[in-house]
Tab-separated table of C-alpha atoms in Angstrom:
chain	number	residue	atom	x	y	z
R	1	UNK	CA	199.669	-154.337	-4.072
R	2	UNK	CA	202.238	-152.371	-2.113
R	3	UNK	CA	203.797	-151.158	-5.377
R	4	UNK	CA	207.449	-150.126	-5.150
R	5	UNK	CA	208.870	-150.022	-1.640
R	6	UNK	CA	212.202	-148.632	-0.516
R	7	UNK	CA	214.091	-148.889	2.754
R	8	UNK	CA	215.371	-147.033	4.624
R	9	UNK	CA	213.640	-143.667	4.187
R	10	UNK	CA	216.559	-141.763	5.659
R	11	UNK	CA	220.201	-142.671	6.197
R	12	UNK	CA	223.302	-140.850	7.388
R	13	UNK	CA	226.700	-142.348	6.593
R	14	UNK	CA	230.269	-141.382	7.224
R	15	UNK	CA	232.701	-141.169	4.334
R	16	UNK	CA	234.033	-144.595	3.476
R	17	UNK	CA	231.157	-146.583	4.946
R	18	UNK	CA	229.204	-148.997	2.799
R	19	UNK	CA	225.506	-149.695	2.761
R	20	UNK	CA	222.708	-151.201	0.709
R	21	UNK	CA	219.528	-149.399	-0.298
R	22	UNK	CA	216.702	-151.857	-0.621
R	23	UNK	CA	214.046	-151.825	-3.351
R	24	UNK	CA	211.209	-154.287	-3.856
R	25	UNK	CA	208.147	-154.440	-6.091
R	26	UNK	CA	205.214	-156.826	-5.979
R	27	UNK	CA	203.869	-156.205	-9.487
R	28	UNK	CA	205.966	-158.852	-11.259
R	29	UNK	CA	207.666	-156.141	-13.297
R	30	UNK	CA	210.597	-157.102	-15.511
R	31	UNK	CA	212.242	-153.696	-15.633
R	32	UNK	CA	213.687	-151.980	-12.564
R	33	UNK	CA	215.960	-148.994	-12.227
R	34	UNK	CA	217.679	-146.699	-9.759
R	35	UNK	CA	217.866	-142.913	-10.055
R	36	UNK	CA	219.424	-140.214	-7.977
R	37	UNK	CA	217.828	-136.787	-7.671
R	38	UNK	CA	219.909	-133.696	-7.047
R	39	UNK	CA	218.636	-130.089	-6.988
R	40	UNK	CA	218.481	-128.533	-10.431
R	41	UNK	CA	219.597	-131.729	-12.168
R	42	UNK	CA	216.411	-133.747	-12.385
R	43	UNK	CA	216.749	-137.498	-12.038
R	44	UNK	CA	219.782	-139.321	-13.354
R	45	UNK	CA	219.850	-143.042	-14.066
R	46	UNK	CA	222.385	-145.032	-12.029
R	47	UNK	CA	221.726	-148.670	-12.984
R	48	UNK	CA	218.889	-150.638	-14.477
R	49	UNK	CA	217.792	-154.224	-14.955
R	50	UNK	CA	215.647	-155.765	-17.687
R	51	UNK	CA	215.103	-158.987	-15.759
R	52	UNK	CA	216.491	-161.289	-13.081
R	53	UNK	CA	220.208	-161.784	-13.608
R	54	UNK	CA	220.522	-158.916	-16.110
R	55	UNK	CA	221.807	-155.483	-15.114
R	56	UNK	CA	223.494	-152.602	-16.899
R	57	UNK	CA	224.903	-149.171	-16.205
R	58	UNK	CA	223.058	-145.938	-16.580
R	59	UNK	CA	224.313	-142.386	-16.750
R	60	UNK	CA	226.070	-142.162	-13.360
R	61	UNK	CA	227.106	-145.686	-12.250
R	62	UNK	CA	230.442	-144.977	-10.557
R	63	UNK	CA	230.515	-145.883	-6.869
R	64	UNK	CA	227.401	-148.037	-7.059
R	65	UNK	CA	226.776	-151.746	-7.579
R	66	UNK	CA	223.559	-153.615	-8.266
R	67	UNK	CA	222.393	-157.191	-8.643
R	68	UNK	CA	219.063	-158.759	-9.507
R	69	UNK	CA	218.726	-162.274	-8.176
R	70	UNK	CA	214.911	-162.217	-8.113
R	71	UNK	CA	212.225	-160.409	-10.084
R	72	UNK	CA	211.036	-158.614	-6.960
R	73	UNK	CA	214.243	-157.154	-5.511
R	74	UNK	CA	216.818	-154.725	-6.878
R	75	UNK	CA	219.226	-153.530	-4.162
R	76	UNK	CA	221.683	-150.685	-4.706
R	77	UNK	CA	225.042	-150.940	-2.949
R	78	UNK	CA	227.303	-148.051	-2.089
R	79	UNK	CA	230.770	-149.521	-1.837
R	80	UNK	CA	232.590	-146.657	-0.099
R	81	UNK	CA	230.342	-143.672	0.506
R	82	UNK	CA	231.511	-140.209	-0.515
R	83	UNK	CA	229.940	-136.790	0.192
R	84	UNK	CA	229.173	-136.504	-3.547
R	85	UNK	CA	226.715	-139.367	-3.078
R	86	UNK	CA	224.523	-137.269	-0.810
R	87	UNK	CA	221.247	-137.333	-2.693
R	88	UNK	CA	217.722	-138.676	-2.821
R	89	UNK	CA	217.568	-142.118	-4.402
R	90	UNK	CA	214.523	-143.440	-6.227
R	91	UNK	CA	213.822	-146.947	-7.358
R	92	UNK	CA	211.370	-147.484	-10.207
R	93	UNK	CA	209.798	-150.422	-11.968
R	94	UNK	CA	207.910	-151.059	-15.188
R	95	UNK	CA	206.152	-154.127	-16.552
R	96	UNK	CA	208.543	-154.411	-19.484
R	97	UNK	CA	211.297	-152.382	-21.112
R	98	UNK	CA	208.688	-150.932	-23.440
R	99	UNK	CA	208.240	-147.183	-23.183
R	100	UNK	CA	204.483	-147.373	-23.384
R	101	UNK	CA	204.341	-149.101	-20.028
R	102	UNK	CA	203.889	-146.855	-17.025
R	103	UNK	CA	206.917	-146.531	-14.744
R	104	UNK	CA	206.186	-146.601	-11.022
R	105	UNK	CA	208.444	-144.906	-8.493
R	106	UNK	CA	209.124	-145.709	-4.885
R	107	UNK	CA	208.963	-143.030	-2.175
R	108	UNK	CA	212.720	-142.489	-2.126
R	109	UNK	CA	215.647	-142.785	0.277
R	110	UNK	CA	217.279	-139.582	1.468
R	111	UNK	CA	220.989	-140.242	1.989
R	112	UNK	CA	223.482	-137.915	3.646
R	113	UNK	CA	227.200	-138.695	3.581
R	114	UNK	CA	229.284	-136.747	6.066
F	1	UNK	CA	221.719	-138.739	-27.554
F	2	UNK	CA	218.320	-137.633	-26.399
F	3	UNK	CA	217.665	-134.751	-24.059
F	4	UNK	CA	214.912	-132.511	-22.748
F	5	UNK	CA	215.132	-128.938	-21.560
F	6	UNK	CA	212.589	-127.431	-19.225
F	7	UNK	CA	212.381	-123.673	-19.556
F	8	UNK	CA	212.041	-122.053	-16.165
F	9	UNK	CA	213.043	-123.731	-12.933
F	10	UNK	CA	210.233	-121.919	-11.086
F	11	UNK	CA	206.772	-120.936	-12.294
F	12	UNK	CA	204.297	-119.053	-10.150
F	13	UNK	CA	200.584	-118.668	-10.965
F	14	UNK	CA	197.449	-117.550	-9.192
F	15	UNK	CA	194.718	-120.019	-8.357
F	16	UNK	CA	192.389	-120.255	-11.347
F	17	UNK	CA	195.003	-119.060	-13.829
F	18	UNK	CA	196.418	-120.992	-16.766
F	19	UNK	CA	199.337	-123.273	-16.036
F	20	UNK	CA	201.980	-123.559	-18.773
F	21	UNK	CA	205.158	-125.560	-18.165
F	22	UNK	CA	207.566	-125.683	-21.073
F	23	UNK	CA	209.557	-128.642	-22.335
F	24	UNK	CA	211.648	-128.856	-25.489
F	25	UNK	CA	213.303	-132.042	-26.634
F	26	UNK	CA	216.170	-133.168	-28.794
F	27	UNK	CA	216.119	-136.580	-30.436
F	28	UNK	CA	217.365	-138.175	-33.631
F	29	UNK	CA	214.612	-140.806	-33.498
F	30	UNK	CA	210.883	-140.466	-32.904
F	31	UNK	CA	210.636	-139.828	-29.179
F	32	UNK	CA	208.396	-140.993	-26.418
F	33	UNK	CA	207.699	-138.115	-24.027
F	34	UNK	CA	206.428	-138.034	-20.482
F	35	UNK	CA	205.415	-135.606	-17.779
F	36	UNK	CA	205.808	-136.609	-14.140
F	37	UNK	CA	204.761	-134.786	-10.989
F	38	UNK	CA	206.485	-134.950	-7.629
F	39	UNK	CA	204.729	-133.751	-4.505
F	40	UNK	CA	206.885	-132.830	-1.497
F	41	UNK	CA	208.683	-135.785	0.041
F	42	UNK	CA	207.123	-138.249	-2.384
F	43	UNK	CA	208.167	-140.236	-5.418
F	44	UNK	CA	207.292	-139.343	-8.990
F	45	UNK	CA	203.868	-139.989	-10.450
F	46	UNK	CA	203.084	-140.188	-14.154
F	47	UNK	CA	200.830	-137.362	-15.384
F	48	UNK	CA	200.704	-138.264	-19.061
F	49	UNK	CA	202.715	-139.736	-21.909
F	50	UNK	CA	203.076	-139.351	-25.651
F	51	UNK	CA	203.707	-142.589	-27.515
F	52	UNK	CA	203.190	-141.510	-31.138
F	53	UNK	CA	199.422	-141.830	-31.190
F	54	UNK	CA	197.415	-138.607	-30.734
F	55	UNK	CA	199.518	-135.461	-30.550
F	56	UNK	CA	197.261	-133.959	-27.878
F	57	UNK	CA	197.568	-136.054	-24.779
F	58	UNK	CA	195.258	-135.784	-21.803
F	59	UNK	CA	196.473	-136.807	-18.384
F	60	UNK	CA	195.336	-136.926	-14.823
F	61	UNK	CA	194.208	-133.970	-12.706
F	62	UNK	CA	193.112	-131.946	-15.764
F	63	UNK	CA	196.570	-131.650	-17.324
F	64	UNK	CA	197.263	-132.056	-21.008
F	65	UNK	CA	200.230	-131.699	-23.342
F	66	UNK	CA	200.621	-131.286	-27.065
F	67	UNK	CA	203.424	-132.865	-29.068
F	68	UNK	CA	204.669	-130.428	-31.720
F	69	UNK	CA	207.326	-131.947	-33.914
F	70	UNK	CA	207.986	-128.739	-35.836
F	71	UNK	CA	208.776	-126.940	-32.583
F	72	UNK	CA	210.325	-129.983	-30.828
F	73	UNK	CA	208.114	-129.172	-27.874
F	74	UNK	CA	205.870	-130.973	-25.424
F	75	UNK	CA	204.490	-128.248	-23.168
F	76	UNK	CA	202.236	-129.098	-20.233
F	77	UNK	CA	199.093	-127.060	-19.658
F	78	UNK	CA	196.123	-126.855	-17.341
F	79	UNK	CA	193.365	-124.295	-17.894
F	80	UNK	CA	192.789	-123.451	-14.246
F	81	UNK	CA	195.346	-123.924	-11.493
F	82	UNK	CA	194.390	-125.353	-8.140
F	83	UNK	CA	196.306	-125.049	-4.898
F	84	UNK	CA	196.842	-128.808	-4.940
F	85	UNK	CA	198.819	-128.499	-8.207
F	86	UNK	CA	201.767	-127.032	-6.321
F	87	UNK	CA	204.580	-129.510	-6.920
F	88	UNK	CA	207.667	-130.126	-9.023
F	89	UNK	CA	207.120	-131.259	-12.585
F	90	UNK	CA	209.532	-133.218	-14.719
F	91	UNK	CA	209.571	-133.744	-18.457
F	92	UNK	CA	211.264	-136.957	-19.645
F	93	UNK	CA	212.191	-138.559	-22.962
F	94	UNK	CA	212.845	-142.097	-24.146
F	95	UNK	CA	213.298	-143.901	-27.399
F	96	UNK	CA	215.774	-145.556	-29.653
F	97	UNK	CA	216.425	-149.192	-30.369
F	98	UNK	CA	218.997	-150.150	-27.761
F	99	UNK	CA	218.128	-147.698	-25.013
F	100	UNK	CA	216.389	-150.491	-23.078
F	101	UNK	CA	213.722	-148.371	-21.543
F	102	UNK	CA	215.974	-145.653	-20.185
F	103	UNK	CA	214.303	-142.354	-19.393
F	104	UNK	CA	216.195	-139.066	-19.508
F	105	UNK	CA	214.717	-136.370	-17.289
F	106	UNK	CA	214.731	-132.612	-17.489
F	107	UNK	CA	215.870	-130.416	-14.629
F	108	UNK	CA	212.401	-129.956	-13.218
F	109	UNK	CA	210.050	-126.986	-12.797
F	110	UNK	CA	208.663	-126.044	-9.415
F	111	UNK	CA	205.093	-124.795	-9.687
F	112	UNK	CA	203.823	-122.448	-6.991
F	113	UNK	CA	200.122	-121.597	-6.830
F	114	UNK	CA	199.070	-118.434	-5.001
F	115	UNK	CA	195.573	-118.009	-3.522
């Protein structure tokens, strides 16, 4: 198993540009989520999905969209990039929504918005 | 709302010394608690988790944590630090009927190990 994969690893955008961060998992996990990591703030939940076709907002959803058309993929879209979205983005997956299941993280995408 | 607070953004120890990373939580329902480790330029990896079974939880790489309800704490310890333990450590909390698996993370503690 490749686990949780994310592309790209690095990205530089100009303010106002849009882009999609890709996330895929090959473990047939129901639950997937996106976090952003900023210095001194830990990880904050952006959006999550409990299954194909079902998504919901997390703690910091503004400026981001998600969809889940398949079990494997959970892309994160930045609609109009802003410097405040400069961050490291992590995708994670878990077998179910249950807390006892281990959550697996991807390697991250480092995004800079100029 | 649930939250965790990690006391100390940076902890420095000598190789072979005790590692103690502090985490206190706030929750109105019985919590599930986790410790994750992040090595430079990598994603997070689960060290251990408390899911209301044994209060003393053993994890990977010789780490353990004890759930203390009276102190609302879940501190991470390791008897003898190794150079390879240098990383950032995150405490996280989850729980509650409609939270749908959401984890709330602390601010992180960077552990430095000196030779």
